[in-house]
mmCIF file with all atom_site columns, C-alpha atoms in Angstrom:
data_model
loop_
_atom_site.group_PDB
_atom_site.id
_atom_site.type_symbol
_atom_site.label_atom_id
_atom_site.label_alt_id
_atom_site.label_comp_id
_atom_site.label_asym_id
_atom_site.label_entity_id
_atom_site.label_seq_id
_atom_site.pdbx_PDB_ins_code
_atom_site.Cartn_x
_atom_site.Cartn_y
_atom_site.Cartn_z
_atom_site.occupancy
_atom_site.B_iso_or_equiv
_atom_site.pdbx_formal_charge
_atom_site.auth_seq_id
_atom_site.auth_comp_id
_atom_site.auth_asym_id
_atom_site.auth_atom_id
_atom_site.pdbx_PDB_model_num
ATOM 1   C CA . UNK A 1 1   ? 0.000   0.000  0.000   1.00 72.00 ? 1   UNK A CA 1
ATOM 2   C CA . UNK A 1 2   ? 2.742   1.998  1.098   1.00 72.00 ? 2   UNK A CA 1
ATOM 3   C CA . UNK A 1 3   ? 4.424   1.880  -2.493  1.00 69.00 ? 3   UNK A CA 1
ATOM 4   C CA . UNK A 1 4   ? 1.176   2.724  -4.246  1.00 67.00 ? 4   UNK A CA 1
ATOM 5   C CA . UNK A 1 5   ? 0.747   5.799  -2.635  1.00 70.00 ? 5   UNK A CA 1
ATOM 6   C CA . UNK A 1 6   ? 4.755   6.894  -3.194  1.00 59.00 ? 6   UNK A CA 1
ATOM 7   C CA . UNK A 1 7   ? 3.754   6.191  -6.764  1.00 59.00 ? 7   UNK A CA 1
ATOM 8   C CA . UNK A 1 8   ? 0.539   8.225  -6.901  1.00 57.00 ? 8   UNK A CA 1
ATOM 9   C CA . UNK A 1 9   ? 2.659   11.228 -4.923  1.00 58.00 ? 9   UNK A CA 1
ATOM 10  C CA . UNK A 1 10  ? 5.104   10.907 -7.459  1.00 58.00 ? 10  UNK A CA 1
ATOM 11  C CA . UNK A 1 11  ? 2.897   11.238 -10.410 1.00 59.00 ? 11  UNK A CA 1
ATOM 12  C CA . UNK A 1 12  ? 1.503   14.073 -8.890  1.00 49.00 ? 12  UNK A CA 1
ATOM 13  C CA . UNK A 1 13  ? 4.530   16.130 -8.782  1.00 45.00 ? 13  UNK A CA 1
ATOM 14  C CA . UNK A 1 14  ? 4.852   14.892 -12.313 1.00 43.00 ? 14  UNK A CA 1
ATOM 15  C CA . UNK A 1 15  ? 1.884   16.435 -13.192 1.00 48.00 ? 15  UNK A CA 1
ATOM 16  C CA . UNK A 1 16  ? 2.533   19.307 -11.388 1.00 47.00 ? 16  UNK A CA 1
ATOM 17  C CA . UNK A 1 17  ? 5.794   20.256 -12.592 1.00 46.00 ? 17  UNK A CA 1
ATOM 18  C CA . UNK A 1 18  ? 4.628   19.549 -16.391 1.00 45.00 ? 18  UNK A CA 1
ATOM 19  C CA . UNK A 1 19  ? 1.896   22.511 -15.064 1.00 49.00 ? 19  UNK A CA 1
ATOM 20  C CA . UNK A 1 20  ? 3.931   25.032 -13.903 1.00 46.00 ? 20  UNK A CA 1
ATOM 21  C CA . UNK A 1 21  ? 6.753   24.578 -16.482 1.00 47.00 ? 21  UNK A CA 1
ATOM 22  C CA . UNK A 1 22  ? 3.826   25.060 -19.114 1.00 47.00 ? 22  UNK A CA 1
ATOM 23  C CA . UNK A 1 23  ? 2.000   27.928 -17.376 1.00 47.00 ? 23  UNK A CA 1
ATOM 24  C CA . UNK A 1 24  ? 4.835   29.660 -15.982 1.00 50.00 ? 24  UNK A CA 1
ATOM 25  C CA . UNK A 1 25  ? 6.050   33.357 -17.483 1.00 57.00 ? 25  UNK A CA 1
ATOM 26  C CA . UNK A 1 26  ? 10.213  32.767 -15.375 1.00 67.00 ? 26  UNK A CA 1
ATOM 27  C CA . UNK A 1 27  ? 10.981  35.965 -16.950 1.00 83.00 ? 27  UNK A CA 1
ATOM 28  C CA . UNK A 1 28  ? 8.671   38.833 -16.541 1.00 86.00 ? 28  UNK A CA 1
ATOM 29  C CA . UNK A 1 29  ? 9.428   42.017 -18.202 1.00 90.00 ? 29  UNK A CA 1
ATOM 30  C CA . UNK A 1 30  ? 9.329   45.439 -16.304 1.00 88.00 ? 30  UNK A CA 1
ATOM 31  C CA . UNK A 1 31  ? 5.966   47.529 -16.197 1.00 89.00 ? 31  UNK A CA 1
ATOM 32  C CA . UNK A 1 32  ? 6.783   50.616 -18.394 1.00 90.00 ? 32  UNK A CA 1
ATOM 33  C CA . UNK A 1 33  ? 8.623   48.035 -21.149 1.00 94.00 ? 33  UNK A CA 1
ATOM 34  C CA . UNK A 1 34  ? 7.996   48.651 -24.760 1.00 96.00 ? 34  UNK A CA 1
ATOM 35  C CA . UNK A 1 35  ? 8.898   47.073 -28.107 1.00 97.00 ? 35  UNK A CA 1
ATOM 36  C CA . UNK A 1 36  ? 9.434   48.714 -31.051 1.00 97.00 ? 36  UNK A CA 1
ATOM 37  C CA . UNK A 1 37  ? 10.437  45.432 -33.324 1.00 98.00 ? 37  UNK A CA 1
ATOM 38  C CA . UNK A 1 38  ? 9.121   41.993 -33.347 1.00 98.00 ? 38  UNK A CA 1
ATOM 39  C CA . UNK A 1 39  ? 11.303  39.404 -35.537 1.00 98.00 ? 39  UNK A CA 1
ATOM 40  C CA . UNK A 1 40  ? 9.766   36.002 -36.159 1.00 98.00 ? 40  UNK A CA 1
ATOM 41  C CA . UNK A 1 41  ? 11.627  33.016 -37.332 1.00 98.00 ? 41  UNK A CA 1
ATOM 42  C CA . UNK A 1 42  ? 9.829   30.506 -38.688 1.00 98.00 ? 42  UNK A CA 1
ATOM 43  C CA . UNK A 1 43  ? 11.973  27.627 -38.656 1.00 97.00 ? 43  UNK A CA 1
ATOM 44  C CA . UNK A 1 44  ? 13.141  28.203 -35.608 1.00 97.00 ? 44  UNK A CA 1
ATOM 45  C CA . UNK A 1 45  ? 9.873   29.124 -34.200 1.00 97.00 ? 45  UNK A CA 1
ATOM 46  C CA . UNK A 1 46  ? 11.082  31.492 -32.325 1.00 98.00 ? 46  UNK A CA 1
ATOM 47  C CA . UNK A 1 47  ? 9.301   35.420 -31.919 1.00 98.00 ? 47  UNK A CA 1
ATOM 48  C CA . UNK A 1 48  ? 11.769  37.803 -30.406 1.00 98.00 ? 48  UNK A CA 1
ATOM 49  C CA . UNK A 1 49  ? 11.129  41.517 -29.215 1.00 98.00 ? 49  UNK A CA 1
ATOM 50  C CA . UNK A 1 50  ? 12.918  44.381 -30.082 1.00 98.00 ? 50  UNK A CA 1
ATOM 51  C CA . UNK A 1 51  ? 13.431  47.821 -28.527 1.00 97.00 ? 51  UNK A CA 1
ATOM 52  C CA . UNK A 1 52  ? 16.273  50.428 -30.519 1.00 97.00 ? 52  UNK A CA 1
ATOM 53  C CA . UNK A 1 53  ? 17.621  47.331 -31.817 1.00 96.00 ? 53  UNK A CA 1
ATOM 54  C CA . UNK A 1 54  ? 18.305  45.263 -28.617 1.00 96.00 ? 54  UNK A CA 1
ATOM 55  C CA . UNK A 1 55  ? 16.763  41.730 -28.325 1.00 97.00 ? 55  UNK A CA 1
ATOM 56  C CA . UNK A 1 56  ? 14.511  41.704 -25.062 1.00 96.00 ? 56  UNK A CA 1
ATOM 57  C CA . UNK A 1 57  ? 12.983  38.571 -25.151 1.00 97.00 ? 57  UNK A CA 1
ATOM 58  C CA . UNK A 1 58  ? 12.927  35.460 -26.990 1.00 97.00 ? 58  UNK A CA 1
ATOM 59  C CA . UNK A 1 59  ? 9.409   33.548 -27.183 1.00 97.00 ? 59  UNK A CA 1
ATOM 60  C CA . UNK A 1 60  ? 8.734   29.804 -28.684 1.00 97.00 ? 60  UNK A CA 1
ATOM 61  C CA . UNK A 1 61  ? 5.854   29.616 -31.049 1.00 98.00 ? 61  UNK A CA 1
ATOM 62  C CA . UNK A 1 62  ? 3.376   27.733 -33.249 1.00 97.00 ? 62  UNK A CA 1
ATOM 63  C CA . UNK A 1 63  ? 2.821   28.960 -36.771 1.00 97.00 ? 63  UNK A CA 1
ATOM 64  C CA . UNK A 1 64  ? 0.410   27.572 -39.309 1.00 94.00 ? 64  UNK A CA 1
ATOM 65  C CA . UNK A 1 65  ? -0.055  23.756 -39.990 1.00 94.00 ? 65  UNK A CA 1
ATOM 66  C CA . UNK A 1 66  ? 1.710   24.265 -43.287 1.00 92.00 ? 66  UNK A CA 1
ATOM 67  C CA . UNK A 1 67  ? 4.760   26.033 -42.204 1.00 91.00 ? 67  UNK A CA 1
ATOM 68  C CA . UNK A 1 68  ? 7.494   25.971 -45.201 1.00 94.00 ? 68  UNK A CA 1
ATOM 69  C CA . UNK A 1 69  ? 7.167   28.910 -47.284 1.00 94.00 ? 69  UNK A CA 1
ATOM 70  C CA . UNK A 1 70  ? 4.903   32.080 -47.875 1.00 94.00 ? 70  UNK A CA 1
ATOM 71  C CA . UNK A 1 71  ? 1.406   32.296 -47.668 1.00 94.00 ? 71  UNK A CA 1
ATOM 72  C CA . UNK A 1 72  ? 0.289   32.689 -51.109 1.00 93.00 ? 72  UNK A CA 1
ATOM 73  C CA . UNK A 1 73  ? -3.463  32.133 -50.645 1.00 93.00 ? 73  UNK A CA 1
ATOM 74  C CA . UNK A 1 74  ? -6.500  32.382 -48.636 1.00 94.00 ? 74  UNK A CA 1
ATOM 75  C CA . UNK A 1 75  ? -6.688  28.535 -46.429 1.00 95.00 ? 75  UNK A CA 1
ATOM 76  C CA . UNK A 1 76  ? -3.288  27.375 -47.445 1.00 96.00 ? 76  UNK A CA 1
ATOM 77  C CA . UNK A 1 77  ? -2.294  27.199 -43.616 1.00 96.00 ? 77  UNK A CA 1
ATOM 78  C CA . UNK A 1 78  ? 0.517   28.963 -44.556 1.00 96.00 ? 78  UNK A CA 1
ATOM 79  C CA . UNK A 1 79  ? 1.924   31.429 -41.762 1.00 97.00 ? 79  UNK A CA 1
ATOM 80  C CA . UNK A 1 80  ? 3.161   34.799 -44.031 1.00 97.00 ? 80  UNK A CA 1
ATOM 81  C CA . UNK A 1 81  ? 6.593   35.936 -44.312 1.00 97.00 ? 81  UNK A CA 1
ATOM 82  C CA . UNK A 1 82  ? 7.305   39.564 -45.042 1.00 97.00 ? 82  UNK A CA 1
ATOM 83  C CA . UNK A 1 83  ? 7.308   43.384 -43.391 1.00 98.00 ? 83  UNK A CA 1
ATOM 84  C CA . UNK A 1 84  ? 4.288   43.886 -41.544 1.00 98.00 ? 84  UNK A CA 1
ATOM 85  C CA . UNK A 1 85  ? 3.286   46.094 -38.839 1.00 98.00 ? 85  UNK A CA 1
ATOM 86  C CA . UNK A 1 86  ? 0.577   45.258 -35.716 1.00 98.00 ? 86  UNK A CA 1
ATOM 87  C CA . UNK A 1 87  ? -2.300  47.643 -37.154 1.00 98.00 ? 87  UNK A CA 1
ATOM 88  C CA . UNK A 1 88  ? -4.876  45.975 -34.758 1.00 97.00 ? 88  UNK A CA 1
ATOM 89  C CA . UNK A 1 89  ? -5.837  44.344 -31.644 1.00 97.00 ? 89  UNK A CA 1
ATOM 90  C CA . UNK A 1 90  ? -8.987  42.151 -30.516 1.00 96.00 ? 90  UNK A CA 1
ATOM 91  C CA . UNK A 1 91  ? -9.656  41.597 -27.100 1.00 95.00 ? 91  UNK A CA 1
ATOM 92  C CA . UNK A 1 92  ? -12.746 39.509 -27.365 1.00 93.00 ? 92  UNK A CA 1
ATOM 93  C CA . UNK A 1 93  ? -10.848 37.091 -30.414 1.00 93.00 ? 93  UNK A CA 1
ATOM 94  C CA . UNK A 1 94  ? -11.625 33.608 -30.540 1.00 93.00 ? 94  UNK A CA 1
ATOM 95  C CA . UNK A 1 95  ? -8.303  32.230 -29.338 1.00 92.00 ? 95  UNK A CA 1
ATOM 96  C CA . UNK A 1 96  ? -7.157  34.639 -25.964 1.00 93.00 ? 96  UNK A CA 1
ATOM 97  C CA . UNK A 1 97  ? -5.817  37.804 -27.041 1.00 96.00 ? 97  UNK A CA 1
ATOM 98  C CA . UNK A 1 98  ? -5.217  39.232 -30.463 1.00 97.00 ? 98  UNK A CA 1
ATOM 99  C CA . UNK A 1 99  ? -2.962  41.178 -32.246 1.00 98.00 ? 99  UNK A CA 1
ATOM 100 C CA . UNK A 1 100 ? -3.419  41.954 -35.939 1.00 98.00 ? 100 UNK A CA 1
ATOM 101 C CA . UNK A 1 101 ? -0.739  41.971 -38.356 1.00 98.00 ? 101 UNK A CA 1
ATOM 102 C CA . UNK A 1 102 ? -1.274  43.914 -41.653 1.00 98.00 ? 102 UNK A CA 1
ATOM 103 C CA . UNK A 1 103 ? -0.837  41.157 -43.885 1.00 97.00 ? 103 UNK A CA 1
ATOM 104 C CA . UNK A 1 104 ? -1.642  41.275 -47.004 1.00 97.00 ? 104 UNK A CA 1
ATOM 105 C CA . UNK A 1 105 ? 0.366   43.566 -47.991 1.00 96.00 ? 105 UNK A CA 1
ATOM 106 C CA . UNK A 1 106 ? -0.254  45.433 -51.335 1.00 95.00 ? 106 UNK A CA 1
ATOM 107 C CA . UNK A 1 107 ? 2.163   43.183 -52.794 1.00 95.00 ? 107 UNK A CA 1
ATOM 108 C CA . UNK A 1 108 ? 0.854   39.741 -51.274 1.00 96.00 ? 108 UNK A CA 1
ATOM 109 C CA . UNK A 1 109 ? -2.457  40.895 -52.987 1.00 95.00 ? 109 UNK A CA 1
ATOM 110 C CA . UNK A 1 110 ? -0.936  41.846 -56.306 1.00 94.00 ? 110 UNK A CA 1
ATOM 111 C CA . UNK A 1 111 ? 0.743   38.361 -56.559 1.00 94.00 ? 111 UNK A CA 1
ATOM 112 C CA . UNK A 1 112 ? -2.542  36.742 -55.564 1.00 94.00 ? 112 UNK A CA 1
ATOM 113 C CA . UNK A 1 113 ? -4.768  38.776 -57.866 1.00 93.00 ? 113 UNK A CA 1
ATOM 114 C CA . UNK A 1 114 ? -2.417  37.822 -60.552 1.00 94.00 ? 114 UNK A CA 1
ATOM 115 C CA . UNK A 1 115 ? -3.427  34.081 -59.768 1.00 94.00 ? 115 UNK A CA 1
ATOM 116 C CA . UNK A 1 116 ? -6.923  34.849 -59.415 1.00 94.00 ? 116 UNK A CA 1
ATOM 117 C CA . UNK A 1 117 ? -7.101  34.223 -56.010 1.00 95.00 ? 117 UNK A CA 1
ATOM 118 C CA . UNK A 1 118 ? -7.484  35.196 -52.725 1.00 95.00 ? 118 UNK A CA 1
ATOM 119 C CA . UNK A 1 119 ? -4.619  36.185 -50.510 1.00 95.00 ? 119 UNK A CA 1
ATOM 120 C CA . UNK A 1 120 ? -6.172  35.475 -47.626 1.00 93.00 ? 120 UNK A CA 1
ATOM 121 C CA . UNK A 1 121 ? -6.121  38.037 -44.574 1.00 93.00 ? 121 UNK A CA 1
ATOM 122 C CA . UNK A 1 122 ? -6.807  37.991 -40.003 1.00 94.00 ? 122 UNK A CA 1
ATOM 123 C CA . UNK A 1 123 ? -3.708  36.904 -39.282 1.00 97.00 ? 123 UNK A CA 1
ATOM 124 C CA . UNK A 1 124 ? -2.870  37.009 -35.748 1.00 97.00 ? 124 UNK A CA 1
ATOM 125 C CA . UNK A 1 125 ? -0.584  37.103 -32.862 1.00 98.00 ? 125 UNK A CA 1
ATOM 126 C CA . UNK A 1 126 ? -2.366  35.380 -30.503 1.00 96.00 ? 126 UNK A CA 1
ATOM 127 C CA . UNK A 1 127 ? -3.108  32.872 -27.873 1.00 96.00 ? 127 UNK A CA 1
ATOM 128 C CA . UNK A 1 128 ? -4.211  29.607 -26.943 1.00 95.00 ? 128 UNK A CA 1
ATOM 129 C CA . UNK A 1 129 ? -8.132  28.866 -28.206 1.00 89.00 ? 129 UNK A CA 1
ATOM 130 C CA . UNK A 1 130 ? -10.406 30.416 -25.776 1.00 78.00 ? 130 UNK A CA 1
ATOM 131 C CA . UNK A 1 131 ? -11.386 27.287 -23.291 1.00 87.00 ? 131 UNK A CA 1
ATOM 132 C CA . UNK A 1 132 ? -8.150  25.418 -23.973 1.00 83.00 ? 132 UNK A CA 1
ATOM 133 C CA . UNK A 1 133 ? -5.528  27.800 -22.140 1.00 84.00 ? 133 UNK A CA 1
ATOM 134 C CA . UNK A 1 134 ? -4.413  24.725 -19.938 1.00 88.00 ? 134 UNK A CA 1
ATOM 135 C CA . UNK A 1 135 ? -2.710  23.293 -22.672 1.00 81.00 ? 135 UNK A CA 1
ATOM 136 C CA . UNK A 1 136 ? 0.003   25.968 -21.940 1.00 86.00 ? 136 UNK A CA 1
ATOM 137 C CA . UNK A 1 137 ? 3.649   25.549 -23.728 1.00 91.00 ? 137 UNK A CA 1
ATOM 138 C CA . UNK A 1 138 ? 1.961   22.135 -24.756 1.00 90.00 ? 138 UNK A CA 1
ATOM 139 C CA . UNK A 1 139 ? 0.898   23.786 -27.804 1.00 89.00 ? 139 UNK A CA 1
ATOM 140 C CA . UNK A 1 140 ? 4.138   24.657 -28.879 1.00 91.00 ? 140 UNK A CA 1
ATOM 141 C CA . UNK A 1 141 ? 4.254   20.583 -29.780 1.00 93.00 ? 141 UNK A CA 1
ATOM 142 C CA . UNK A 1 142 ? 3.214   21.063 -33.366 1.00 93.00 ? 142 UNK A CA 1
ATOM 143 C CA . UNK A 1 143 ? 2.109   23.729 -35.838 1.00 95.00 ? 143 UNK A CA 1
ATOM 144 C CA . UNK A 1 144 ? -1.603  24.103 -35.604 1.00 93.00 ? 144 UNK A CA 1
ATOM 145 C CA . UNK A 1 145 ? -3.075  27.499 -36.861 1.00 96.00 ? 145 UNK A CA 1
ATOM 146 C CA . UNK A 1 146 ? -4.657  28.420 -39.910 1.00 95.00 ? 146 UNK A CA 1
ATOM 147 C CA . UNK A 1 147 ? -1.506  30.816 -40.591 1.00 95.00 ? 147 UNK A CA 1
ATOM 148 C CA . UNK A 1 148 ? -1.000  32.600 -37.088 1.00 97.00 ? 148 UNK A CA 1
ATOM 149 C CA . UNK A 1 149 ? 1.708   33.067 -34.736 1.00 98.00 ? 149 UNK A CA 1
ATOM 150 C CA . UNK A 1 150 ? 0.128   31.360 -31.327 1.00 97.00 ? 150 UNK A CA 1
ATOM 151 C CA . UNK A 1 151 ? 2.126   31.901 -28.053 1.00 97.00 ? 151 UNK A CA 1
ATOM 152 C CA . UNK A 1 152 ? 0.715   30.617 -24.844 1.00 96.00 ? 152 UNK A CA 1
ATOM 153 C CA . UNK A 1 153 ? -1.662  32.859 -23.048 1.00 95.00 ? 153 UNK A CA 1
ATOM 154 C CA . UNK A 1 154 ? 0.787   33.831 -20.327 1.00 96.00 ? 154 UNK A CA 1
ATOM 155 C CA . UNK A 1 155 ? 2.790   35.121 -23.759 1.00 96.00 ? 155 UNK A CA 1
ATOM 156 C CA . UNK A 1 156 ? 0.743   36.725 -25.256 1.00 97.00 ? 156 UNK A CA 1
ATOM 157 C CA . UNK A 1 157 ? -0.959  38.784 -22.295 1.00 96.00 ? 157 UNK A CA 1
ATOM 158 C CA . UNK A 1 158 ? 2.486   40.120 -22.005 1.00 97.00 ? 158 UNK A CA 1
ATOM 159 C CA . UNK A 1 159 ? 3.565   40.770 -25.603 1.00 97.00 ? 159 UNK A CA 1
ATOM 160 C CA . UNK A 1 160 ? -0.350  42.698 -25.799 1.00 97.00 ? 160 UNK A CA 1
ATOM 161 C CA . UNK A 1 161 ? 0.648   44.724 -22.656 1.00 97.00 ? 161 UNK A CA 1
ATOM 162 C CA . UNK A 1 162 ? 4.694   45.705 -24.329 1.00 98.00 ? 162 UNK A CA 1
ATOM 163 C CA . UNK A 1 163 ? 3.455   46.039 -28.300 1.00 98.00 ? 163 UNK A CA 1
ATOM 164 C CA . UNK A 1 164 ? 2.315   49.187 -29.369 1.00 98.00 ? 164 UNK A CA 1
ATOM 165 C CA . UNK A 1 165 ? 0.016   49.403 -32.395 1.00 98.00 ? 165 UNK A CA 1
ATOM 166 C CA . UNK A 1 166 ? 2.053   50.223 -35.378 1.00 98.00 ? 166 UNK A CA 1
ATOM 167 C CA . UNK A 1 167 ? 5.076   48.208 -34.384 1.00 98.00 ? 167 UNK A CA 1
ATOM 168 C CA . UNK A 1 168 ? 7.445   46.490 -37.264 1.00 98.00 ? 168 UNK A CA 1
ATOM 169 C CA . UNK A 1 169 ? 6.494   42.817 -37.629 1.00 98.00 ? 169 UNK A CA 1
ATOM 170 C CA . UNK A 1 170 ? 9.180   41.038 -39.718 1.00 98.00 ? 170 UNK A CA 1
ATOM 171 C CA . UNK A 1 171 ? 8.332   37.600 -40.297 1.00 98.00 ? 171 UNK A CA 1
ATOM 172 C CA . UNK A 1 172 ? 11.323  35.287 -41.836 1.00 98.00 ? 172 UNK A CA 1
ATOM 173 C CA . UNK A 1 173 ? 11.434  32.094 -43.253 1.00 97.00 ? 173 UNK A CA 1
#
């Protein structure tokens, strides 16, 4: 009996510590901070933050289920790559938190109209889906948006509290 319950404690903990390491912001930046760059890295999936040209901080990140390359169309699951700027924000968004980035640009919908298509548009900076926040840095495990940038809620409350609208969003291969 006495071995079952060491085991149950221990799985506990487990699940615990898989929590906290999921839920947990270990860096918090200053009240008063502000960005003035955001640099995302697709194949690294990394989103950094900028201010005069010094990296602040360094976030991991989902991107859209079809990472590998630009968005060229409207449902291709493709997250864009280009200069963008935030030129929005939604606080009632489906997924928690949302930051708009200006995409398409007036090239992205040149090359699109050329195809006779649709370049697609709402991409995001955002969180986890509204009800599903537990999942935490557990999203980060694979690419699952329709062409956003998804952080986990903890992230993105703080990147929506340091980004000014108009801020440079340059999103890399």
């Amino acid at each position: 009996m006495k071995g079952k319950i060491m085991v149950a404690v221990f799985i506990l903990a487990c699940v615990v510590a898989f929590y906290l390491c999921a839920h947990h912001n270990w860096n918090p930046l200053p009240a008063g901070t502000t960005v003035d760059r955001i640099v995302v890295e697709k194949s690294a999936r990394r989103l950094s933050i900028l201010r005069d040209a010094n990296q602040i901080k360094i976030y991991r990140i989902a991107l859209g289920a079809n990472p590998v390359g630009a968005k060229q169309q409207e449902g291709d699951m493709k997250t864009p790559e280009g200069i963008y700027e935030i030129d929005g924000r939604n606080p009632q968004s489906n997924f928690h938190l949302a930051l708009h980035i200006s995409y398409p640009s007036d090239a992205d919908n040149a090359r699109a109209s050329a195809r006779g298509i649709s370049a697609g548009f709402d991409i995001m900076i955002h969180g986890i889906q509204n009800r599903h926040g537990w999942i935490g840095a557990f999203h980060r495990w694979e690419d699952w948006t329709a062409g956003c940038i998804a952080l986990t809620d903890e992230e993105i409350e703080e990147l929506w509290r340091v980004t000014p609208d108009g801020t440079t969003v340059e999103i890399r291969p």
